[in-house]
Coordinates of C-alpha atoms in Angstrom, one line a residue:
M1 CA 37.5 62.5 75.1
I2 CA 38.6 64.5 78.1
Q3 CA 42.0 62.8 78.1
Q4 CA 42.4 63.4 74.3
E5 CA 41.6 67.1 74.8
Q6 CA 44.1 67.4 77.5
V7 CA 46.8 65.9 75.3
L8 CA 45.9 68.2 72.5
S9 CA 46.0 71.2 74.7
H10 CA 49.4 70.2 76.0
D11 CA 50.7 69.8 72.5
A12 CA 49.3 73.2 71.6
E13 CA 51.2 74.8 74.5
G14 CA 54.5 73.4 73.1
V15 CA 55.0 70.6 75.6
V16 CA 57.0 67.8 73.9
P17 CA 56.2 64.2 74.9
E18 CA 59.0 62.1 76.4
Q19 CA 59.4 60.2 73.1
R20 CA 57.7 60.6 69.7
N21 CA 58.7 58.8 66.5
G22 CA 62.1 57.9 68.0
V23 CA 63.1 61.5 68.7
G24 CA 64.4 62.1 72.2
T25 CA 63.8 65.1 74.4
P26 CA 66.1 68.2 74.5
R27 CA 67.5 66.9 77.8
R28 CA 68.5 63.7 76.1
A29 CA 70.0 65.6 73.2
A30 CA 72.0 67.7 75.6
Q31 CA 73.3 64.5 77.3
L32 CA 74.3 63.1 74.0
R33 CA 76.3 66.3 73.2
V34 CA 78.0 66.0 76.6
D35 CA 78.9 62.4 75.9
A36 CA 80.2 63.2 72.4
R37 CA 82.3 66.0 73.8
R38 CA 83.7 63.7 76.5
N39 CA 84.5 61.0 73.9
L40 CA 86.3 63.6 71.8
E41 CA 88.4 64.7 74.7
S42 CA 89.2 61.1 75.5
V43 CA 90.2 60.4 72.0
L44 CA 92.4 63.5 71.7
R45 CA 94.1 62.7 75.1
A46 CA 94.7 59.1 74.1
A47 CA 96.0 60.1 70.7
R48 CA 98.6 62.4 72.3
E49 CA 99.7 59.6 74.6
V50 CA 99.9 57.0 71.9
F51 CA 101.5 59.1 69.2
G52 CA 103.9 60.5 71.9
E53 CA 105.0 57.1 72.9
L54 CA 104.8 55.1 69.7
G55 CA 105.1 57.8 67.0
Y56 CA 102.6 58.8 64.4
G57 CA 102.7 55.3 62.8
A58 CA 100.8 53.9 65.8
P59 CA 97.4 52.2 64.9
M60 CA 94.1 53.8 65.5
E61 CA 93.0 50.7 67.4
E62 CA 95.5 51.6 70.1
V63 CA 94.1 55.1 70.3
A64 CA 90.6 53.7 70.7
R65 CA 91.7 51.3 73.4
R66 CA 93.4 54.0 75.4
A67 CA 90.4 56.2 75.0
G68 CA 88.0 53.5 76.2
V69 CA 85.8 53.7 73.1
G70 CA 85.3 51.7 70.0
V71 CA 87.4 52.3 67.0
G72 CA 84.2 53.2 65.1
T73 CA 83.7 56.1 67.5
V74 CA 87.2 57.4 66.6
Y75 CA 86.5 57.2 62.9
R76 CA 83.2 59.0 63.3
R77 CA 85.0 62.0 64.7
F78 CA 88.1 61.6 62.4
P79 CA 87.3 60.1 59.0
S80 CA 90.9 59.0 58.5
K81 CA 94.0 58.7 60.6
E82 CA 95.6 61.5 58.7
V83 CA 92.9 63.9 59.9
L84 CA 93.6 63.0 63.5
V85 CA 97.3 63.2 63.1
H86 CA 97.0 66.6 61.4
R87 CA 94.9 67.9 64.3
I88 CA 97.3 66.7 66.9
A89 CA 100.5 67.9 65.2
S90 CA 98.9 71.3 64.3
E91 CA 97.7 71.9 67.9
E92 CA 101.1 71.0 69.4
V93 CA 102.9 73.3 67.0
Q94 CA 100.5 76.1 68.0
W95 CA 101.1 75.4 71.7
L96 CA 104.9 75.2 71.4
T97 CA 104.8 78.5 69.4
A98 CA 102.8 80.3 72.1
Q99 CA 105.3 79.0 74.7
A100 CA 108.2 80.3 72.6
W101 CA 106.7 83.8 72.4
E102 CA 106.1 83.7 76.1
S103 CA 109.8 82.8 76.7
L104 CA 111.0 85.5 74.4
G105 CA 108.8 88.1 76.1
G106 CA 109.7 87.3 79.6
E107 CA 112.3 88.8 81.9
Q108 CA 114.4 85.6 82.3
Q109 CA 118.1 85.5 81.5
P110 CA 118.7 84.0 78.0
W111 CA 119.8 80.5 79.2
D112 CA 116.9 80.3 81.7
A113 CA 114.4 81.3 79.0
L114 CA 115.7 78.5 76.7
A115 CA 116.0 75.9 79.4
G116 CA 112.6 76.8 80.9
Y117 CA 111.0 76.5 77.4
L118 CA 112.6 73.1 76.8
S119 CA 111.5 71.9 80.3
R120 CA 107.9 72.8 79.7
A121 CA 107.8 71.3 76.2
V122 CA 109.4 68.0 77.4
A123 CA 107.3 67.7 80.6
T124 CA 104.1 68.0 78.7
G125 CA 105.1 65.7 75.9
A126 CA 104.5 68.3 73.3
G127 CA 108.0 68.1 71.9
R128 CA 107.6 64.5 71.0
L129 CA 104.5 65.4 68.9
L130 CA 106.3 67.7 66.5
P131 CA 106.0 66.4 62.9
P132 CA 109.2 64.7 61.7
E133 CA 109.8 67.4 59.1
A134 CA 110.6 69.8 61.9
F135 CA 114.1 68.5 62.2
W136 CA 114.8 68.7 58.5
R137 CA 113.4 72.3 58.4
A138 CA 115.6 73.2 61.4
R139 CA 118.7 71.9 59.6
A140 CA 117.8 74.0 56.6
L141 CA 117.4 77.0 58.8
D142 CA 120.8 76.3 60.4
R143 CA 122.4 76.0 57.0
A144 CA 120.9 79.3 55.9
A145 CA 122.1 81.1 59.1
A146 CA 125.6 79.7 58.6
A147 CA 125.7 80.9 55.0
R148 CA 124.7 84.4 56.1
R149 CA 127.4 84.5 58.8
A150 CA 130.0 83.4 56.3
Q151 CA 129.2 86.3 53.9
P152 CA 130.8 89.7 54.5
S153 CA 128.3 92.3 55.5
D154 CA 128.5 96.1 55.0
G155 CA 126.3 96.7 57.9
P156 CA 124.7 95.1 60.9
E157 CA 122.8 92.0 60.2
A158 CA 119.0 92.5 60.2
E159 CA 117.3 91.1 63.2
L160 CA 114.8 88.4 62.5
T161 CA 111.3 89.8 62.9
V162 CA 108.3 87.5 62.7
G163 CA 105.0 88.1 64.3
P164 CA 102.4 85.6 65.5
G165 CA 100.7 83.8 62.6
S166 CA 103.3 84.6 60.0
A167 CA 106.4 82.9 58.7
G168 CA 108.5 86.1 58.5
Q169 CA 110.8 87.3 55.7
G170 CA 113.4 85.0 54.2
S171 CA 112.0 82.0 56.2
A172 CA 112.8 78.5 55.3
G173 CA 109.5 77.8 53.7
P174 CA 108.5 75.7 50.7
G175 CA 110.7 76.2 47.7
T176 CA 113.7 77.3 49.7
G177 CA 115.4 73.9 50.3
A178 CA 113.6 73.3 53.5
E179 CA 111.3 70.6 52.3
V180 CA 111.3 67.3 54.1
E181 CA 114.1 65.1 52.8
G182 CA 112.5 62.0 51.2
G183 CA 109.0 63.5 51.5
S184 CA 106.4 63.2 54.3
V185 CA 107.4 60.6 56.9
S186 CA 104.1 60.1 58.7
G187 CA 101.4 62.2 57.2
A188 CA 101.8 64.6 60.1
E189 CA 101.8 67.6 57.8
V190 CA 101.2 71.0 59.3
D191 CA 100.9 74.5 57.9
P192 CA 104.6 75.2 56.8
A193 CA 104.3 78.8 57.8
R194 CA 103.3 77.8 61.4
L195 CA 106.2 75.4 61.6
V196 CA 108.7 77.8 60.3
E197 CA 107.5 80.5 62.7
L198 CA 108.1 78.1 65.6
L199 CA 111.6 77.2 64.3
E200 CA 112.5 80.9 63.9
L201 CA 111.4 81.7 67.4
L202 CA 113.6 78.8 68.6
A203 CA 116.4 80.3 66.6
R204 CA 116.0 83.6 68.5
L205 CA 116.1 81.8 71.8
V206 CA 119.3 80.0 70.7
E207 CA 120.9 83.1 69.4
R208 CA 120.2 85.0 72.7
A209 CA 121.8 82.3 74.7
R210 CA 124.7 82.1 72.4
A211 CA 125.2 85.9 72.5
A212 CA 125.2 85.7 76.3
R213 CA 128.0 83.0 76.0
E214 CA 125.7 80.6 77.9
L215 CA 125.4 78.1 75.0
R216 CA 128.0 75.5 74.1
A217 CA 129.8 76.3 70.8
G218 CA 128.2 74.6 67.8
V219 CA 124.7 74.2 69.2
S220 CA 122.1 74.7 66.5
V221 CA 118.3 75.0 66.2
A222 CA 118.3 71.4 64.9
D223 CA 120.0 70.3 68.2
V224 CA 117.2 72.0 70.2
V225 CA 114.6 70.2 68.1
L226 CA 116.4 66.9 68.9
V227 CA 116.2 67.7 72.6
L228 CA 112.4 68.3 72.1
T229 CA 111.7 65.1 70.2
A230 CA 114.2 62.7 71.8
S231 CA 112.8 63.0 75.3
V232 CA 111.3 59.8 76.7
P233 CA 107.6 59.6 77.4
A234 CA 106.6 60.5 81.0
Q235 CA 105.9 57.4 83.1
R236 CA 102.1 57.2 83.8
T237 CA 101.2 56.6 87.5
P238 CA 97.9 55.9 89.1
G239 CA 96.0 59.2 89.8
A240 CA 98.3 61.2 87.5
D241 CA 95.3 62.6 85.7
A242 CA 94.1 64.3 88.9
A243 CA 97.2 66.5 89.1
G244 CA 99.1 68.9 86.9
S245 CA 97.6 71.2 84.2
E246 CA 94.3 69.4 83.7
P247 CA 95.8 66.5 81.8
G248 CA 92.4 64.9 81.2
N249 CA 91.0 67.7 79.1
G250 CA 92.4 66.6 75.8
Q251 CA 94.1 69.9 75.2
P252 CA 97.6 70.4 73.7
G253 CA 100.4 70.6 76.3
S254 CA 98.1 69.1 78.9
A255 CA 100.1 66.1 80.1
A256 CA 101.1 66.2 83.7
A257 CA 104.6 67.4 84.4
D258 CA 107.1 65.0 86.1
G259 CA 108.8 65.6 89.4
G260 CA 108.1 68.1 92.0
E261 CA 109.0 68.7 95.6
G262 CA 109.7 65.4 97.4
V263 CA 109.1 63.4 94.2
P264 CA 112.0 61.2 92.9
E265 CA 113.4 62.3 89.6
S266 CA 111.8 60.5 86.7
T267 CA 113.5 59.0 83.7
A268 CA 112.3 61.8 81.5
G269 CA 113.5 64.4 84.0
R270 CA 116.9 62.9 84.3
L271 CA 117.3 62.7 80.5
L272 CA 116.3 66.3 80.1
R273 CA 118.8 67.4 82.8
L274 CA 121.6 65.5 80.9
L275 CA 120.6 67.0 77.6
L276 CA 120.5 70.5 79.0
A277 CA 123.9 70.0 80.5
G278 CA 125.1 69.1 77.0
L279 CA 123.8 72.3 75.6
R280 CA 125.1 74.7 78.2
A281 CA 128.5 76.3 78.0
G282 CA 130.9 75.7 80.9
V283 CA 129.1 72.6 82.2

């Protein structure tokens, strides 16, 4: 009787037994949340690696294997592959856009701003995660710019103004001939306004370098997109996740950069150097 009264008094004071009807304690629930967050970060990190190396057509089973979880865990967080691909592509476009704004707002010379942007995008692997439609939209943007330059103008050409989160005026959005040729390639659709914003910012970086006569004649926005997407994946080395910009956190643009003082030039670094030399005037 005394023991029963003690149990009842504890329950009355709000003390929760260790286990009751299969329900765990708040401590266990908190641990489950931590595990779930860790699994999500592992899946996102693995997805960026797999899609960056193999393209968006890579199987979900490979994502699960790289993440060290079961494929069922991946599907519990992302009901379909399209949902995962959309998240990765959208986050990379957002990160690349933020980096483009930073390059435009800095005090670097036009070529250094463009080359620095491309170097960061390639080193983190973000460029390879652009949706395939980015190239076709860039080509449409180049064609529109060429058509404007070919037309006689009574006054100075209006400068492109586009703020964060908008597509700007006269942008190559849906219905303007900028749709993906042949439709979606991989299901990696992103908000068209976000993608156009990124391409228009790249166009501004290109035009500044061209105006400073630091860019080879004929280089276009589509060429810059090719540099972003044609870079080879960074070679993974033991312990790479312990360095760089927190590559293990599953965030966009978080892969470790290659090279560094006293480190041999990587394949990705050499390819980028060759590509930049092809873009720059007088090299």
